[in-house]
Tab-separated table of C-alpha atoms in Angstrom:
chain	number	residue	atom	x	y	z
A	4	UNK	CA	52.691	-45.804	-81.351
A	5	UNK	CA	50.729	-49.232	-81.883
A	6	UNK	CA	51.679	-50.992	-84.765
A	7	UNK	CA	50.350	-55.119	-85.948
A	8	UNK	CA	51.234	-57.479	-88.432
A	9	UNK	CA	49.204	-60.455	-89.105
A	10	UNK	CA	49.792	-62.337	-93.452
A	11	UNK	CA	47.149	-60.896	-95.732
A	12	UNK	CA	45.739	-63.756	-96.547
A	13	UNK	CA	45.784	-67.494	-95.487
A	14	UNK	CA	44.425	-70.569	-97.336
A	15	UNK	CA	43.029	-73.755	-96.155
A	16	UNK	CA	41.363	-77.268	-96.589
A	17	UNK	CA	37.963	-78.079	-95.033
A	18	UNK	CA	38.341	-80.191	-92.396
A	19	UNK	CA	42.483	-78.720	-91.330
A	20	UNK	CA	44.045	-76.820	-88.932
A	21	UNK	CA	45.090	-73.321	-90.002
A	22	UNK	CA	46.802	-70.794	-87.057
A	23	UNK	CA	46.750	-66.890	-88.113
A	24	UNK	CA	49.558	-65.239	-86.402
A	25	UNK	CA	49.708	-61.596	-85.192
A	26	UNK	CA	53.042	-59.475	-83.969
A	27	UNK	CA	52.176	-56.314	-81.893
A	28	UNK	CA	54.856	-53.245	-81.304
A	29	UNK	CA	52.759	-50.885	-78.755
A	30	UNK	CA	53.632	-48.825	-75.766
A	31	UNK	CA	51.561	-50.047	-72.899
A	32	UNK	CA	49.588	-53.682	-73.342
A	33	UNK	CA	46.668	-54.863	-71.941
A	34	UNK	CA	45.449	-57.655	-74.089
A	35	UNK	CA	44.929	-58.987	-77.437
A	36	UNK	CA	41.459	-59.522	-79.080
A	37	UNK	CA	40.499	-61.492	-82.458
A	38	UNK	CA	37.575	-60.687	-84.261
A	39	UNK	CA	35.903	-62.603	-87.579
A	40	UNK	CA	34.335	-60.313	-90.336
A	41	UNK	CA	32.595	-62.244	-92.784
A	42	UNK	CA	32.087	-60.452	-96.345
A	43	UNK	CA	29.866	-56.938	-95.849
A	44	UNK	CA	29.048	-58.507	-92.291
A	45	UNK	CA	30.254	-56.594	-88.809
A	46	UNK	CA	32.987	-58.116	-87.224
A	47	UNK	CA	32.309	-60.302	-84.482
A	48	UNK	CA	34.056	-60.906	-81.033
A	49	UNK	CA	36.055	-64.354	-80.652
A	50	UNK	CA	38.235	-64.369	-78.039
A	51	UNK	CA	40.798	-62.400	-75.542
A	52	UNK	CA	43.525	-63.038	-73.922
A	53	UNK	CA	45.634	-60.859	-71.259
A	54	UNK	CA	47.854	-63.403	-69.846
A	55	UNK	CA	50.155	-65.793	-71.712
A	56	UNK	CA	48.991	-69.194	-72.670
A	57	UNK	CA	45.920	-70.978	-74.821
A	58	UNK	CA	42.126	-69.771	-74.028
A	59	UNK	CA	40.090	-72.412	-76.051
A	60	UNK	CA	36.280	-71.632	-77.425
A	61	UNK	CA	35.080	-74.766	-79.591
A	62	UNK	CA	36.731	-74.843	-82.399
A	63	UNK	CA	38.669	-71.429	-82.267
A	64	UNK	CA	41.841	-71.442	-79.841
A	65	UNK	CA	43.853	-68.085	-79.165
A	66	UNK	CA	47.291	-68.100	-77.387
A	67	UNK	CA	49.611	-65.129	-75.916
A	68	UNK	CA	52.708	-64.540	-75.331
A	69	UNK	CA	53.824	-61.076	-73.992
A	70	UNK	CA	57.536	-61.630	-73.478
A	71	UNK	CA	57.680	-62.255	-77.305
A	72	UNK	CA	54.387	-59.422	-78.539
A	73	UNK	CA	52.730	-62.592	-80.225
A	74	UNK	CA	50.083	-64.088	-80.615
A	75	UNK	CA	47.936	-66.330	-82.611
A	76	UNK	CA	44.334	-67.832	-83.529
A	77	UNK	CA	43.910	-71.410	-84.453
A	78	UNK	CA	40.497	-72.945	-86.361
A	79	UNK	CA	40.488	-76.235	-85.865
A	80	UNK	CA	37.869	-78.711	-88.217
A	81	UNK	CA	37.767	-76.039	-90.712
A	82	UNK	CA	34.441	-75.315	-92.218
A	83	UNK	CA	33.483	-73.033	-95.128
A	84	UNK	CA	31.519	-70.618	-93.051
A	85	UNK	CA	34.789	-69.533	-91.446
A	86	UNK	CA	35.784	-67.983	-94.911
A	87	UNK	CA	36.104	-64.967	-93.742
A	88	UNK	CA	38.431	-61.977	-92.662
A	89	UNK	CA	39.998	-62.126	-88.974
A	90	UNK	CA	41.455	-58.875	-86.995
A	91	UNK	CA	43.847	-59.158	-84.619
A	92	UNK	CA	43.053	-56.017	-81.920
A	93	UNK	CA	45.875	-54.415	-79.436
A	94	UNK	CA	44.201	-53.288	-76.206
A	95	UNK	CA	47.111	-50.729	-75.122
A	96	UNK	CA	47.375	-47.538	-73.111
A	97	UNK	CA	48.184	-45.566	-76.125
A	98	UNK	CA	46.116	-44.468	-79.155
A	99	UNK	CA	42.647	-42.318	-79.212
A	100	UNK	CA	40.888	-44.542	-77.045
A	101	UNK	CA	43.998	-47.549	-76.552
A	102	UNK	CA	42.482	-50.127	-78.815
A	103	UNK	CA	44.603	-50.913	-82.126
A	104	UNK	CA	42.976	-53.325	-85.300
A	105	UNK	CA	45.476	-54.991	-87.366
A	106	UNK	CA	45.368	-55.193	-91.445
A	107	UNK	CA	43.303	-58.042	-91.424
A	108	UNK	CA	44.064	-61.935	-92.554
A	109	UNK	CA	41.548	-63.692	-95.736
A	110	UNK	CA	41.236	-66.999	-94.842
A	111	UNK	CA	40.005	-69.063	-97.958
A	112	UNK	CA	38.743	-72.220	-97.582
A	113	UNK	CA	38.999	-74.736	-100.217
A	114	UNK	CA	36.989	-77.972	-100.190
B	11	UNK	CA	23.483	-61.332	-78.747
B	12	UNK	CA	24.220	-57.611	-79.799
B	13	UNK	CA	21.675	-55.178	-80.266
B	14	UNK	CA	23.272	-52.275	-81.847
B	15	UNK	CA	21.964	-51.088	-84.738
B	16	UNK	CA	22.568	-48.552	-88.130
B	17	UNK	CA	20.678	-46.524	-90.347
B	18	UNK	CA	20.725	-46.432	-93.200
B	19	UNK	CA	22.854	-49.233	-93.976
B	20	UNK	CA	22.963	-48.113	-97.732
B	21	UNK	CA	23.156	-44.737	-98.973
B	22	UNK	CA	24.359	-43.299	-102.391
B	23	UNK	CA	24.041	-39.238	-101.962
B	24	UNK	CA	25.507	-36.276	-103.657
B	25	UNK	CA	28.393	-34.264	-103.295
B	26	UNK	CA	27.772	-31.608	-100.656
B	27	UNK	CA	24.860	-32.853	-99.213
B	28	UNK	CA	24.461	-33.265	-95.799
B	29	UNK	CA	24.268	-36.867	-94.240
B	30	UNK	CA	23.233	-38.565	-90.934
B	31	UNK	CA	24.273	-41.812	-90.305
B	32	UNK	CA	22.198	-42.830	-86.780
B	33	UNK	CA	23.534	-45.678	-84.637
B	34	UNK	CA	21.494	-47.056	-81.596
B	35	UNK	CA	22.213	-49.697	-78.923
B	36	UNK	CA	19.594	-51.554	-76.179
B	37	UNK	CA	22.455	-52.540	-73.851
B	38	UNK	CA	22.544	-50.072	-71.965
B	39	UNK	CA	26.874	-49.712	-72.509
B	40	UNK	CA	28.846	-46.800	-71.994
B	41	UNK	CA	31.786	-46.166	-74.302
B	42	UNK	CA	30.212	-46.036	-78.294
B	43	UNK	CA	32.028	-45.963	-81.129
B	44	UNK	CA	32.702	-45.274	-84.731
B	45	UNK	CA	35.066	-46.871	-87.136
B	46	UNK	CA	35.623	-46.382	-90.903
B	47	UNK	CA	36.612	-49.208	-92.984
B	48	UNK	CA	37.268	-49.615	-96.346
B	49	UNK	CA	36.724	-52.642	-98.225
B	50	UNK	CA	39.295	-55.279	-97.384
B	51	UNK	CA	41.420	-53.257	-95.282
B	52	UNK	CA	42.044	-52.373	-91.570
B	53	UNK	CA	39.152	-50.911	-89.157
B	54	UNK	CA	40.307	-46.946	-88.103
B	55	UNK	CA	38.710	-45.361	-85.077
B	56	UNK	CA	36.795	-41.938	-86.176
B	57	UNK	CA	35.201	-41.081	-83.077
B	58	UNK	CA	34.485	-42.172	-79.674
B	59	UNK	CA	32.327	-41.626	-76.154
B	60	UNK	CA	32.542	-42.486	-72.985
B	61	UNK	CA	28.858	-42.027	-71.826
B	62	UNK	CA	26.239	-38.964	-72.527
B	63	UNK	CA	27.843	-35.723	-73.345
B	64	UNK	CA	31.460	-37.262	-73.743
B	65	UNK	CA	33.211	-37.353	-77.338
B	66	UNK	CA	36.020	-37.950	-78.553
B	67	UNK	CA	38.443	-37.695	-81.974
B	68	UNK	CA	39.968	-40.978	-82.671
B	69	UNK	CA	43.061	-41.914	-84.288
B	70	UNK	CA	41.911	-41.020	-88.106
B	71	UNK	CA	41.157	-36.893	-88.704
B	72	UNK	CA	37.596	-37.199	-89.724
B	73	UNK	CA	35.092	-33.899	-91.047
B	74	UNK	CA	32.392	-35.790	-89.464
B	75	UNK	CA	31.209	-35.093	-86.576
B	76	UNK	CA	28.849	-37.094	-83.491
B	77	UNK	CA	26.893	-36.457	-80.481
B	78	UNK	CA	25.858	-38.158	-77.212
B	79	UNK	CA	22.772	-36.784	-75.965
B	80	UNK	CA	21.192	-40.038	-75.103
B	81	UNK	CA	23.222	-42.984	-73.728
B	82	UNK	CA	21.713	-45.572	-76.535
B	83	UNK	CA	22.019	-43.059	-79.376
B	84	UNK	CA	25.470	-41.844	-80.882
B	85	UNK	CA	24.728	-40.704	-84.768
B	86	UNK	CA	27.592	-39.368	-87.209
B	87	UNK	CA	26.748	-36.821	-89.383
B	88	UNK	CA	28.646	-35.269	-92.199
B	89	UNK	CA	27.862	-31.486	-93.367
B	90	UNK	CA	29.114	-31.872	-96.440
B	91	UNK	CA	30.005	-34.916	-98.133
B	92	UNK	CA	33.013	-35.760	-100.661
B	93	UNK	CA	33.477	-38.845	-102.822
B	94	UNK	CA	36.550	-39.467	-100.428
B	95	UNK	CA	34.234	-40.273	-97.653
B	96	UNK	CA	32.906	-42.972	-99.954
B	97	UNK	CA	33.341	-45.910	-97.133
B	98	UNK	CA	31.460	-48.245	-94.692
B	99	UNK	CA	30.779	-46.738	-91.143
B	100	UNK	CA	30.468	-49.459	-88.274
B	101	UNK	CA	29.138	-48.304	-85.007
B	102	UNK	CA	30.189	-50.235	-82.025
B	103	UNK	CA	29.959	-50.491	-78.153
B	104	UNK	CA	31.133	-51.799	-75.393
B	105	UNK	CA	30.678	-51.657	-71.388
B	106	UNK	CA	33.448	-49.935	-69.602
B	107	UNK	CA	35.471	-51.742	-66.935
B	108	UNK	CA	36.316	-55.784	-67.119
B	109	UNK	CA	34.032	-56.645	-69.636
B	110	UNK	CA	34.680	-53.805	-72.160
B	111	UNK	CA	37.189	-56.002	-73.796
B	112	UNK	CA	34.641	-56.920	-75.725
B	113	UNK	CA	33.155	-54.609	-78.094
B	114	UNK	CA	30.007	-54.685	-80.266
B	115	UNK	CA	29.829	-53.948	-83.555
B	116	UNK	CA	26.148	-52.684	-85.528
B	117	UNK	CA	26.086	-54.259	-89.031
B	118	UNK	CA	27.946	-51.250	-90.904
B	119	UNK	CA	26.209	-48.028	-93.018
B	120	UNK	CA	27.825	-48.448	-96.671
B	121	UNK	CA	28.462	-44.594	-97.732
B	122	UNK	CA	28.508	-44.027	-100.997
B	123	UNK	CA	29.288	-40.083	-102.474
B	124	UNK	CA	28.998	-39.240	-106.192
């Protein structure tokens, strides 16, 4: 089966760097996806990545690496909009229909 | 920009009653979707299509069950609701090939059974 692990919950200052990681166990990978849910919102697409290395989009960064099953997202020049909740996302030959969300990571932003 | 939109996106109803939860999309994508979620926690995969007349049981048993008559239209109905389907329903979609990596989410129906 799939399985992902990515912390609960993550704080950080306005204006700072913060990285979210995410471990994957899964038979069969494609590629990883992040997505941001804000509060009662939908979650959003941010990024994917199916080779190793950084993909960068603005402010948000994601980075693979297969050999290890990791990955991560970094914010950079946190702002308090992206207080929010961010899913990691296994795209895998396994599972109903091969795509597997992780638990989730809060990220609070303090001023 | 995502068009992909849910009705009703609040609903408080009673136990038993039946419920239709409709989900429509104007991009003209393939493979639909629906997710439960619960608040705070992970997104589970309910059902799922790959185009008109194709469905699918995801990874989480679900009573509820969907059709695909139309490709833009993929509603969820439950025949008889319990308070333990007391969740938020996100329809999503996405294109299939290359660019279904990337999958669209509607803006959630909030379920709520007493």
């Amino acid at each position: 089966g799939q399985s992902l692990e990515q912390p609960s919950e993550v704080t950080a200052v306005e204006g700072a760097i913060v990285q979210i990681n995410c471990t994957y166990q899964t038979s069969g990978f494609y590629g990883l996806s992040w997505y941001q849910q804000h509060d009662g919102g939908a979650p959003t697409f941010l990024s994917y990545n199916a080779l190793d290395g950084l993909e960068e989009t603005g402010r948000f960064s994601s980075f693979l690496s297969r050999s290890d099953s990791y990955g991560y997202l970094l914010l950079q020049e946190l702002q308090m909009k992206d207080s929010a909740s961010y899913f990691c996302a296994v795209h895998s030959g396994g599972g109903a229909d091969g795509l597997t969300f992780g638990k989730g990571t809060h990220l609070i932003i303090q001023p | 920009e995502a068009d992909i939109y849910q009705t009703p996106r609040y609903l408080v109803i009673g136990t038993g009653k039946k419920i239709t939860l409709e989900c429509s999309q104007t991009m003209g994508h393939d493979k639909m979707y629906w997710y439960q979620q619960d608040p705070g926690m992970e997104l589970h995969l309910i059902h799922y299509s790959y185009g008109v007349n194709s469905t699918e049981k995801g990874d989480l048993s679900s009573e509820s069950t969907v059709s695909r008559i139309r490709t833009e239209h993929f509603p969820l109905t439950l025949e008889s609701a319990r308070p333990s389907h007391t969740s938020q329903y996100l329809c999503a979609s996405s294109e299939l090939g290359g660019k279904g990596n990337t999958i669209y989410f509607g803006e959630g129906s909030w379920l709520t059974v007493v």
